[in-house]
Amino acid sequence: MNLVLLVGTNPLPVYITLEYFANRYKEEQNNTVYLTYSKNKSENSVFSTMDYAENIKKVFELRNKEKITNINFSWAELKDITNINQINNDLQDIYLSGKCLLSIAGGTKLMVLSAFSKHQIEKILYIESMSNDLIIFNKNNMTVDKIEHNISLRANDLFMLHGHSENIEMKLGINNNINKYFTDDLCNEFIESGLNFKPKNIISSLEIENWFIYKNVMCVILDFNNCKMSVKEIKVKTMQYLNVLKQLSGDNVKIFYNINNQEINRNLIQNLKVNSDFDKNLMTFNGKISSNILLRSFSQ
Amino acid sequence: MKLILIQSKNIMQNFLIINEFAKHKDLSETIVIFDGKCSSETNQLIKLFPELYITKLKINNYFNVEEIKNKISKYNKEKLHLDLTSGYKFTTILLYAISKIINQEVSFSYLDIHKKKLIFLKLNSNNNLEEVNSKMVYKILEENKLKLKELILVQLKQEYSYVKFKTIFEVKEDYKLDIFKIVEKKFKKVLYKFWDLNKKKQMNLKERKYNKIAIKNELDKLNVYESTIREYFEGDHNKNLKLFKFLTDELLEFKLIMDFEKLTETLSIDINNEAIFNYELYKSYEKKVKGKPEFELDMIINDKGNIFVVSITLGKKSEWWVYHIYEVIHRAKQIVGESAIPVIVSSSHDINIIRKLTNNNNGFQETIYPINIDNFSNQFKQLILNKRKECDLL
């Protein structure tokens, strides 16, 4: 079996699909993965995704160096991803051998629609962002299988997918408070507060209360108890956090506010409503974050 | 023909698409697919088209093939047009696959946010989607006579209470009636101070004329203020730096509005319909708090579908810029949506700070365009022209 990976600007779901594929078809020989990326086209504000494609391959090889993998990588470049006729032409030139799966976890809609028409494509793989489930869509008889994947990335893997392998100086550790918040199996990784979180070239260093990775999503807890910030200041600070977090781990980040002041809490929620970007990424709570809050935020 | 589209949180996209298709004589029904999270957006959208026959089609789960198939299958004998812009990628593919199977007579469209154009697609003989035609967003805006105010109100939710838009003419009137009264006292004081400071210095003709007019009339008539200020700002104010320093805030803001007015003439931007000021925000801004901006004013300009949200900001301490940049971007997105082009206009000193902070090498993820207030006309003109070029509008 082969896999066409459409690579966009968020490498994480693409990578998870790759891990799923490698695991699912490990018994088969000579599997080919077609890393399909966009060429640089800055005049249209569309960035090249070649670096992300390379990062995906690099992290995959690092994580799987102990095992012998039977995957060959092949590169496919799309010259203009805003032009479907050009995408059709570019994909026409890519020789797909045998049956293929198509991952639509990355790439633009036009890329997806064009690749979908290739007759070699048998099934589609998609990560549902809310539940983080992998969905397999059988093109011919249109059925969906949801698979709860068990691929857990470490924070460093996540950062490396975004090209931060050499630049990040960080200290990982199990936070002593972890049991106060969650059962152990809820988080893949809980990172101690006050760590040396000063990634090079990032706009400013952050002092984050606590952060952890859950279901491959970077989650951050910000403690605004007893703070004298206005709602506006909290909102602006959140944007700064989101900027850094997105650089580290893509769009899939969540911020939990710990706020005991009911008025600020209420105002903040009202203020955040107007921005859809924030809606899905933010959640407020008072006291200690519980498993329920965490799960609720992932089922929104 | 029946038009099918998915409603997401973004109302603007479907608003533009429906406007385009509403002109088609054979459009018999518009079907809006939505889930529980976007009920209010769907209702808002429908309210905007009272003349159209619009059906709401609620989907419980966008990933449930059977549910979507059942709901779409009843249109198997109709001529269908499916818009592929909104919704999850998976749902788009699902709808695309289902519509191809159930219906032979189906066409497609996609709104390209980067190139600001609506692309019309059809299936070719190889069963591939190909672009057969396209229409620039500004053409859709022009043909439907859609104004910037309408577009912004579409985007804004009801709870965004502090937005009150004014045209450039209304803002100028306000200056005459309100701000100039404040400036009167300040300006008089400043001019006398300036006169004291400079009385021993040799002044050029322009400065003499300026001071002569100003003091002779005791600056008591608004029309004299205006002509004096015009004269002052139309001249080379760099020679008059000391005075310039005193005249920041309101007068500088007024200068920018005048510069902008001239610029819109050069670039053929209709200031009646395509340029507005987010006035209420400015009025209510916490100006006097230490370390916060002394003033801010947002100009919002629609140039052929490129919408610029320009924040004029002065008097800010450097440490606040980190926060303020995010604030400007956030506000621009709130007002206009994800496609907003945020611009900050400030002094050369502050522009250097902003450039340093927002340099992509510093890990800044968002895009913001800093413009030096001293060269506002040229830099803003260049930005508008560059954006036109990016969208193949030149």
XYZ file of C-alpha atoms in Angstrom:
694
model
C 0.000 0.000 0.000
C 1.125 3.562 -0.678
C 0.220 6.877 0.895
C -0.184 10.332 -0.596
C 0.494 12.885 2.147
C -0.665 16.393 1.382
C 1.501 18.713 3.483
C 0.149 22.076 4.637
C 1.358 24.460 7.316
C 0.279 22.258 10.212
C 2.469 19.154 10.141
C 1.081 17.439 13.243
C -2.052 15.729 11.831
C -0.093 14.795 8.712
C 2.554 13.168 10.864
C -0.014 11.231 12.893
C -1.487 9.850 9.674
C 1.992 8.747 8.622
C 2.557 6.942 11.934
C -0.831 5.267 11.604
C -0.003 4.152 8.069
C 3.447 2.803 9.036
C 1.915 0.815 11.861
C -1.082 -0.458 9.916
C 0.901 -1.650 6.894
C 4.100 -2.753 8.632
C 3.693 -6.286 7.293
C 3.595 -5.125 3.687
C 6.752 -4.592 1.660
C 7.806 -1.526 -0.347
C 5.288 0.986 0.808
C 5.805 4.407 -0.730
C 4.866 7.687 0.881
C 4.424 10.603 -1.524
C 5.198 13.778 0.414
C 3.287 16.383 -1.567
C 4.185 19.976 -0.738
C 3.688 23.434 -2.185
C 6.438 25.413 -3.824
C 7.271 28.870 -2.502
C 4.923 31.448 -3.896
C 5.315 34.404 -1.605
C 3.579 36.912 -3.865
C 0.311 35.177 -3.088
C 1.061 34.828 0.597
C 1.210 31.096 0.152
C 4.311 29.735 1.765
C 6.300 26.742 0.703
C 5.560 23.700 2.807
C 8.708 21.861 1.764
C 10.345 22.435 5.164
C 7.364 20.877 6.916
C 7.570 17.877 4.584
C 11.248 17.478 5.452
C 10.532 17.838 9.187
C 7.877 15.119 8.972
C 10.329 12.743 7.338
C 13.083 13.651 9.824
C 10.931 13.104 12.922
C 9.563 9.871 11.509
C 13.054 8.510 10.872
C 14.271 9.591 14.311
C 11.338 8.013 16.106
C 11.525 4.823 14.120
C 15.293 4.328 13.900
C 15.118 1.347 16.252
C 12.753 -0.446 13.943
C 13.331 -1.466 10.391
C 10.719 0.329 8.413
C 9.618 -0.623 4.977
C 8.752 2.848 3.785
C 10.275 4.732 0.887
C 9.737 8.450 0.632
C 9.029 10.141 -2.643
C 8.724 13.908 -3.148
C 6.033 15.671 -5.123
C 6.040 19.408 -5.695
C 2.996 21.515 -6.545
C 3.865 24.734 -8.361
C 0.759 26.792 -7.636
C -1.699 25.566 -5.056
C -4.165 28.352 -5.786
C -4.752 27.063 -9.315
C -6.583 23.748 -9.558
C -5.711 23.279 -13.220
C -2.010 23.580 -12.312
C -2.451 21.181 -9.389
C -4.124 18.691 -11.746
C -1.174 19.001 -14.134
C 1.424 18.606 -11.383
C -0.331 15.599 -9.910
C -0.670 14.127 -13.395
C 3.126 14.078 -13.599
C 3.454 12.170 -10.349
C 3.429 8.499 -11.013
C 1.486 6.727 -8.299
C 2.285 3.067 -8.212
C -0.426 0.668 -7.156
C -3.173 1.338 -4.655
C -2.944 4.486 -2.592
C -4.389 6.036 0.508
C -4.824 9.790 0.486
C -4.248 11.736 3.683
C -6.263 14.952 3.697
C -5.044 15.940 7.161
C -2.942 18.620 5.454
C -3.093 20.642 2.259
C -5.672 23.030 0.871
C -9.150 22.116 -0.318
C -8.120 22.521 -3.935
C -5.196 20.114 -3.380
C -7.547 17.641 -1.740
C -10.193 17.869 -4.469
C -7.604 17.404 -7.176
C -5.829 14.469 -5.518
C -9.159 12.811 -4.731
C -9.834 12.352 -8.444
C -6.733 10.189 -8.980
C -7.982 6.734 -9.817
C -5.312 5.046 -7.688
C -6.809 6.547 -4.526
C -8.790 3.922 -2.654
C -9.359 5.440 0.738
C -9.075 8.769 2.444
C -7.535 9.338 5.865
C -8.592 12.340 7.901
C -7.973 13.482 11.479
C -11.084 14.906 13.086
C -9.658 17.805 15.066
C -12.253 17.888 17.832
C -12.073 14.264 18.871
C -8.634 13.690 17.357
C -9.934 10.470 15.821
C -8.627 9.153 12.571
C -11.396 8.668 10.025
C -11.048 6.328 7.084
C -13.357 7.100 4.199
C -13.762 4.375 1.652
C -14.081 6.166 -1.635
C -16.054 3.490 -3.442
C -18.795 2.537 -1.048
C -18.539 5.581 1.219
C -18.215 4.232 4.698
C -16.342 5.764 7.589
C -14.351 3.946 10.239
C -13.308 5.970 13.222
C -10.099 4.809 14.789
C -8.929 6.105 18.140
C -5.252 6.274 17.433
C -2.695 5.622 20.103
C 0.163 7.621 18.765
C 1.616 9.865 21.418
C 4.191 12.445 20.590
C 6.631 13.910 23.044
C 6.919 17.671 23.256
C 10.250 17.621 21.441
C 8.764 15.674 18.521
C 6.018 18.228 18.245
C 8.479 21.108 18.275
C 10.738 19.395 15.771
C 7.859 19.098 13.328
C 7.861 22.878 13.390
C 11.599 23.036 12.806
C 12.728 23.786 16.337
C 14.982 20.823 16.909
C 18.201 22.681 17.570
C 16.853 25.930 18.916
C 14.773 24.985 21.879
C 16.346 24.883 25.265
C 13.866 23.241 27.505
C 13.656 21.057 30.515
C 11.012 18.418 30.642
C 9.884 16.853 33.822
C 6.975 15.381 35.619
C 5.218 18.053 37.561
C 4.748 17.228 41.203
C 1.217 18.512 41.074
C 0.150 16.254 38.264
C -1.954 13.964 40.424
C -3.860 16.875 41.800
C -5.102 17.609 38.351
C -5.388 14.467 36.319
C -5.150 10.780 36.411
C -1.754 9.764 35.087
C -2.992 8.298 31.868
C -4.700 11.466 30.730
C -1.635 13.329 29.627
C 1.131 12.180 27.388
C 3.480 14.590 28.939
C 3.278 17.174 31.653
C 5.886 19.828 31.631
C 7.107 21.545 34.722
C 6.366 25.208 35.203
C 9.188 27.683 35.297
C 11.190 25.631 32.878
C 13.868 27.190 30.752
C 11.364 27.963 28.117
C 13.301 30.445 26.070
C 13.169 29.237 22.518
C 15.626 31.114 20.373
C 14.158 33.630 17.956
C 10.796 33.773 19.636
C 9.301 37.161 20.284
C 9.712 36.944 24.033
C 10.064 34.277 26.640
C 6.989 33.182 28.505
C 6.407 32.238 32.044
C 3.758 29.632 31.835
C 2.055 28.260 34.896
C 1.760 24.727 33.624
C 1.610 23.104 30.290
C 1.117 19.622 28.999
C 0.410 17.660 25.891
C -2.868 15.827 25.701
C -4.114 13.989 22.645
C -1.168 15.513 20.804
C -2.446 19.005 21.539
C -0.367 21.553 23.405
C -2.374 22.697 26.420
C -1.408 25.615 28.630
C -2.772 26.651 32.001
C -2.591 30.355 32.758
C -3.205 31.385 36.333
C -4.992 34.729 36.570
C -5.990 34.368 40.195
C -5.298 37.493 42.203
C -3.961 39.247 39.136
C -4.756 42.886 38.566
C -5.049 42.667 34.817
C -8.082 43.951 32.991
C -9.970 41.688 30.619
C -8.388 43.506 27.738
C -4.906 42.886 29.095
C -5.684 39.207 29.623
C -7.004 38.979 26.082
C -3.944 40.648 24.627
C -1.637 38.461 26.696
C -3.508 35.451 25.376
C -2.789 36.509 21.821
C 0.883 36.654 22.673
C 0.737 33.164 24.120
C -1.141 31.863 21.123
C 1.480 33.316 18.805
C 4.297 31.481 20.550
C 2.331 28.281 20.976
C 1.309 28.244 17.349
C 4.924 28.604 16.376
C 5.853 25.691 18.575
C 3.034 23.344 17.821
C 0.760 24.669 15.097
C -2.856 25.750 15.310
C -3.881 22.956 17.597
C -3.350 24.592 20.989
C -5.620 25.093 23.949
C -5.417 27.619 26.749
C -7.077 27.095 30.114
C -7.593 30.126 32.313
C -7.625 29.684 36.039
C -9.670 32.659 37.227
C -11.377 32.976 40.594
C -12.780 36.455 40.025
C -16.302 35.826 38.750
C -16.672 39.241 37.180
C -13.455 38.966 35.197
C -14.414 35.434 34.286
C -17.795 36.524 32.969
C -16.393 39.528 31.099
C -13.639 37.458 29.600
C -16.033 34.850 28.295
C -18.206 37.592 26.792
C -15.193 39.212 25.193
C -13.892 36.015 23.754
C -17.162 35.079 22.134
C -16.670 37.518 19.334
C -13.580 35.828 18.015
C -14.020 32.391 16.587
C -10.282 31.700 16.757
C -10.442 32.000 20.502
C -13.701 30.161 20.945
C -12.304 26.783 20.181
C -8.982 27.236 21.929
C -9.887 28.756 25.256
C -11.635 27.644 28.366
C -11.937 29.139 31.815
C -12.115 27.324 35.118
C -11.814 28.130 38.791
C -9.628 26.194 41.181
C -8.095 23.041 39.833
C -8.484 21.786 36.337
C -10.285 18.482 36.359
C -10.484 15.612 33.920
C -14.041 16.691 33.166
C -12.997 20.186 32.132
C -10.240 18.776 30.011
C -12.489 16.261 28.270
C -15.230 18.850 27.803
C -12.805 21.176 26.059
C -11.906 18.423 23.648
C -15.506 17.582 22.843
C -16.589 21.181 22.122
C -30.900 25.437 -9.922
C -30.352 24.746 -6.260
C -27.324 26.235 -4.529
C -25.890 24.193 -1.654
C -23.386 25.640 0.791
C -22.105 24.976 4.304
C -22.324 27.665 6.966
C -19.320 27.997 9.261
C -18.522 30.767 11.774
C -17.548 33.035 8.899
C -20.607 34.768 7.443
C -18.771 36.968 4.977
C -17.849 34.134 2.591
C -21.371 32.829 2.110
C -22.701 36.374 2.013
C -20.526 37.070 -1.037
C -21.271 33.742 -2.696
C -25.042 34.020 -2.290
C -24.923 37.582 -3.588
C -23.266 36.297 -6.720
C -25.720 33.447 -7.283
C -28.796 35.475 -6.346
C -28.524 37.139 -9.742
C -28.992 33.840 -11.562
C -32.515 33.701 -12.914
C -32.731 29.950 -12.533
C -31.821 29.926 -8.819
C -34.886 28.320 -7.256
C -33.587 27.481 -3.793
C -30.548 27.992 -1.584
C -29.778 25.201 0.869
C -27.617 26.109 3.844
C -26.078 23.131 5.627
C -25.106 23.809 9.225
C -24.577 22.164 12.584
C -25.672 23.242 16.073
C -22.558 25.359 16.606
C -23.402 27.655 13.704
C -27.162 28.101 14.173
C -26.934 31.816 14.955
C -24.628 32.487 11.990
C -27.044 30.607 9.717
C -29.976 32.676 10.964
C -28.001 35.882 10.527
C -27.107 34.915 6.970
C -30.695 34.084 6.049
C -31.922 37.410 7.419
C -29.654 39.162 4.935
C -31.539 37.686 1.982
C -35.244 38.131 2.675
C -36.004 37.933 -1.050
C -34.515 34.447 -1.471
C -36.027 31.062 -0.782
C -33.519 29.573 1.656
C -33.785 26.182 3.315
C -31.892 25.324 6.488
C -30.496 21.812 6.540
C -29.234 20.880 9.982
C -26.610 18.141 10.200
C -25.938 16.480 13.528
C -22.545 15.127 12.570
C -20.442 16.357 9.675
C -18.576 13.070 9.651
C -21.624 10.856 9.308
C -21.748 9.718 5.713
C -25.230 8.209 5.950
C -26.789 11.304 7.461
C -25.354 13.614 4.828
C -26.132 11.166 2.040
C -29.776 10.860 3.135
C -30.253 14.585 3.325
C -28.610 15.353 -0.002
C -30.048 12.422 -1.959
C -33.459 14.011 -2.237
C -31.967 16.545 -4.614
C -30.925 13.879 -7.082
C -33.227 15.098 -9.819
C -32.377 18.758 -9.483
C -29.780 20.861 -11.204
C -27.293 21.445 -8.383
C -24.525 23.867 -7.665
C -22.308 22.959 -4.733
C -20.072 25.576 -3.179
C -16.929 24.021 -1.687
C -15.599 27.020 0.279
C -16.807 26.482 3.838
C -16.822 23.475 6.129
C -14.317 20.821 7.107
C -12.197 19.366 4.328
C -13.666 15.966 5.002
C -17.253 17.209 4.710
C -16.392 19.005 1.483
C -15.028 15.799 0.009
C -18.043 13.910 1.256
C -20.493 16.353 -0.322
C -18.458 16.416 -3.499
C -18.404 12.613 -3.741
C -22.107 12.258 -2.920
C -23.238 14.950 -5.341
C -21.201 13.362 -8.134
C -22.846 10.024 -7.506
C -26.436 11.198 -7.084
C -26.477 13.898 -9.670
C -25.087 14.130 -13.156
C -25.817 17.805 -13.534
C -23.743 19.405 -10.839
C -21.395 22.381 -10.924
C -19.059 23.713 -8.241
C -17.463 26.887 -6.929
C -14.745 27.871 -4.450
C -13.897 31.261 -2.980
C -10.118 31.735 -2.998
C -9.303 33.985 -0.058
C -5.713 34.584 -1.182
C -6.515 35.692 -4.688
C -9.828 37.290 -3.688
C -11.770 35.541 -6.406
C -14.645 33.132 -6.764
C -13.653 30.197 -8.939
C -16.236 28.273 -10.956
C -15.405 24.617 -11.448
C -16.765 21.729 -13.435
C -15.898 18.104 -13.995
C -13.888 17.441 -17.137
C -13.799 14.238 -19.182
C -11.095 12.789 -16.880
C -13.425 13.259 -13.930
C -11.146 16.022 -12.615
C -12.403 19.333 -11.349
C -11.177 22.144 -13.561
C -11.491 25.897 -13.356
C -13.723 27.176 -16.127
C -14.245 30.725 -15.030
C -13.638 33.083 -12.132
C -14.831 36.400 -10.784
C -12.912 38.834 -8.639
C -14.482 39.600 -5.263
C -14.427 43.337 -5.952
C -16.577 42.737 -9.052
C -19.124 40.939 -6.891
C -19.028 43.861 -4.448
C -19.443 46.380 -7.253
C -22.208 44.575 -9.062
C -24.209 44.083 -5.898
C -23.461 47.597 -4.697
C -22.223 46.200 -1.397
C -20.769 48.832 0.884
C -18.012 48.457 3.418
C -20.376 49.159 6.289
C -22.680 46.337 5.223
C -19.761 43.948 4.882
C -18.481 44.757 8.337
C -21.869 44.518 9.948
C -22.217 41.091 8.362
C -19.002 40.031 9.998
C -19.669 41.499 13.408
C -21.692 39.774 16.001
C -24.354 41.674 17.895
C -22.448 41.796 21.144
C -19.673 43.880 19.600
C -21.238 46.955 21.114
C -18.498 49.556 20.907
C -18.404 49.804 17.161
C -19.824 52.973 15.751
C -18.768 53.803 12.242
C -18.450 57.254 10.754
C -17.526 58.430 7.296
C -14.574 60.690 6.726
C -16.910 63.693 6.421
C -18.610 62.951 9.710
C -15.267 62.598 11.457
C -14.111 65.929 10.075
C -17.274 67.571 11.324
C -16.636 66.105 14.749
C -13.201 67.601 14.738
C -14.640 71.000 14.085
C -17.302 70.700 16.726
C -15.573 68.785 19.420
C -11.884 68.197 19.229
C -11.033 71.643 17.930
C -12.505 73.174 21.025
C -10.095 71.198 23.100
C -7.288 71.934 20.763
C -8.087 75.624 20.791
C -6.833 76.081 24.315
C -3.922 73.789 23.864
C -2.999 75.196 20.502
C -3.048 78.765 21.744
C -0.895 77.878 24.691
C 1.454 75.938 22.499
C 1.768 78.711 19.981
C 2.608 81.280 22.602
C 5.095 78.898 24.107
C 6.538 78.337 20.679
C 6.677 82.055 20.115
C 8.565 82.518 23.366
C 10.985 79.775 22.508
C 11.652 81.072 19.053
C 11.407 84.801 19.340
C 15.144 85.173 19.372
C 15.615 82.815 16.468
C 15.474 83.820 12.884
C 12.371 82.431 11.228
C 11.754 81.770 7.591
C 8.905 83.366 5.722
C 6.563 80.471 6.089
C 7.032 80.346 9.836
C 6.489 84.059 10.108
C 3.390 83.892 8.004
C 2.107 81.036 10.040
C 2.688 82.715 13.345
C 1.420 85.989 12.037
C -1.856 84.509 10.924
C -2.227 82.463 14.018
C -1.588 85.158 16.527
C -3.220 87.961 14.618
C -6.503 86.159 14.621
C -5.930 84.946 18.141
C -6.907 81.568 16.872
C -10.492 82.161 17.755
C -12.229 81.124 14.602
C -12.487 77.560 13.482
C -12.025 78.308 9.810
C -8.783 80.066 10.638
C -7.664 77.046 12.553
C -8.370 74.825 9.643
C -6.654 76.945 7.041
C -3.727 77.504 9.366
C -3.359 73.846 10.027
C -3.708 73.021 6.364
C -1.038 75.535 5.513
C 1.184 74.229 8.232
C 0.850 70.615 7.284
C 1.090 71.184 3.590
C 4.440 72.818 4.185
C 7.619 71.105 5.239
C 6.913 70.502 8.876
C 10.312 68.956 9.465
C 11.663 72.499 9.601
C 9.277 73.189 12.374
C 10.028 70.239 14.555
C 9.648 72.011 17.852
C 6.157 73.080 17.016
C 5.436 69.716 15.537
C 6.312 68.068 18.840
C 3.657 70.097 20.610
C 1.074 69.377 18.007
C 0.870 65.638 18.208
C -2.351 63.950 19.219
C -5.438 65.476 17.706
C -3.787 67.658 15.110
C -1.586 64.911 13.846
C -4.616 62.729 13.579
C -6.328 65.423 11.585
C -3.321 65.629 9.288
C -3.557 61.927 8.633
C -7.204 62.172 7.742
C -6.399 64.913 5.272
C -3.500 62.913 3.821
C -5.755 59.939 3.550
C -8.442 61.941 1.801
C -5.927 62.971 -0.841
C -4.676 59.430 -1.174
C -8.144 58.061 -1.839
C -8.462 60.498 -4.723
C -5.166 59.280 -6.216
C -6.149 55.642 -5.834
C -9.811 56.079 -6.793
C -11.165 54.792 -3.512
C -14.704 55.951 -2.889
C -14.542 57.619 0.530
C -18.310 57.737 0.810
C -18.653 54.003 0.695
C -15.278 52.364 1.067
C -13.620 54.210 3.931
C -14.963 54.488 7.444
C -13.720 55.182 10.933
C -14.239 53.023 13.951
C -15.075 56.063 15.943
C -16.733 54.831 19.098
C -13.764 52.671 19.924
C -11.498 55.667 19.726
C -13.742 57.750 21.933
C -14.016 55.128 24.622
C -10.413 54.091 24.671
C -8.610 54.342 27.992
C -6.349 57.164 26.959
C -5.063 58.494 30.187
C -3.770 55.342 31.799
C -0.032 55.412 32.214
C 1.854 53.549 29.549
C -1.154 53.153 27.310
C -1.578 54.918 24.006
C -2.489 58.554 24.145
C -4.864 58.074 21.341
C -5.949 55.582 18.757
C -8.172 55.762 15.754
C -9.046 53.010 13.334
C -9.540 53.689 9.668
C -11.092 50.868 7.696
C -10.654 50.912 3.953
C -11.997 48.558 1.342
C -9.869 48.596 -1.773
C -11.209 46.109 -4.313
C -11.975 43.507 -1.690
C -8.736 44.026 0.253
C -9.861 45.381 3.594
C -7.265 47.366 5.557
C -7.757 48.090 9.236
C -5.420 50.961 10.011
C -4.667 51.730 13.631
C -3.097 55.122 14.238
C -1.189 54.903 17.490
C 1.153 57.337 19.144
C 2.613 58.010 22.548
C 3.136 54.442 23.571
C 5.931 53.190 25.765
C 8.127 50.666 24.037
C 7.305 47.750 26.351
C 3.660 48.113 25.458
C 4.229 47.499 21.775
C 4.479 43.751 22.280
C 0.926 43.732 23.563
C -0.401 46.440 21.352
C 0.593 44.687 18.127
C -1.526 41.699 19.128
C -4.350 43.996 20.123
C -4.370 45.638 16.689
C -4.346 42.314 14.867
C -7.046 40.922 17.116
C -9.260 43.958 16.653
C -8.786 43.925 12.871
C -9.890 40.293 12.743
C -12.856 40.996 14.958
C -14.043 43.830 12.765
C -13.355 42.397 9.331
C -12.614 38.705 9.771
C -9.605 36.522 9.052
C -8.826 38.248 5.756
C -8.287 41.669 7.405
C -5.023 43.440 6.588
C -3.864 45.059 9.869
C -1.784 48.230 9.606
C -0.166 50.303 12.365
C 0.688 53.939 11.724
C 3.155 55.432 14.185
C 6.272 57.528 14.590
C 9.548 56.464 12.999
C 10.967 55.531 16.406
C 8.017 53.285 17.197
C 7.943 51.835 13.687
C 11.498 50.593 14.217
C 10.397 48.848 17.410
C 7.410 47.284 15.645
C 9.522 46.099 12.709
C 12.003 44.504 15.093
C 9.276 42.721 17.038
C 7.281 41.526 14.071
C 10.183 40.436 11.927
C 9.425 36.882 10.882
C 12.853 35.800 12.107
C 11.691 36.707 15.586
C 9.022 34.085 15.356
C 6.106 36.397 14.815
C 3.336 34.370 13.258
C 0.859 36.999 12.187
C 1.222 39.631 9.493
C 1.064 43.302 10.299
C 2.134 46.285 8.197
C 3.851 49.168 10.061
C 3.715 52.580 8.370
C 5.786 55.600 9.307
C 3.539 58.558 10.045
C 5.994 60.961 8.434
C 5.663 59.145 5.135
C 2.109 57.953 5.496
C 0.850 58.810 2.009
C 3.681 57.143 0.110
C 3.948 54.034 2.265
C 0.233 53.411 2.459
C -0.150 53.966 -1.264
C 2.607 51.418 -1.910
C 0.943 48.895 0.402
C -2.394 49.262 -1.381
C -0.714 48.872 -4.778
C 1.245 45.810 -3.604
C -1.937 44.175 -2.345
C -3.656 44.888 -5.647
C -0.723 43.257 -7.426
C -0.900 40.162 -5.234
C -4.508 39.684 -6.291
C -3.704 40.345 -9.959
C -5.729 43.545 -9.743
C -3.281 45.793 -11.569
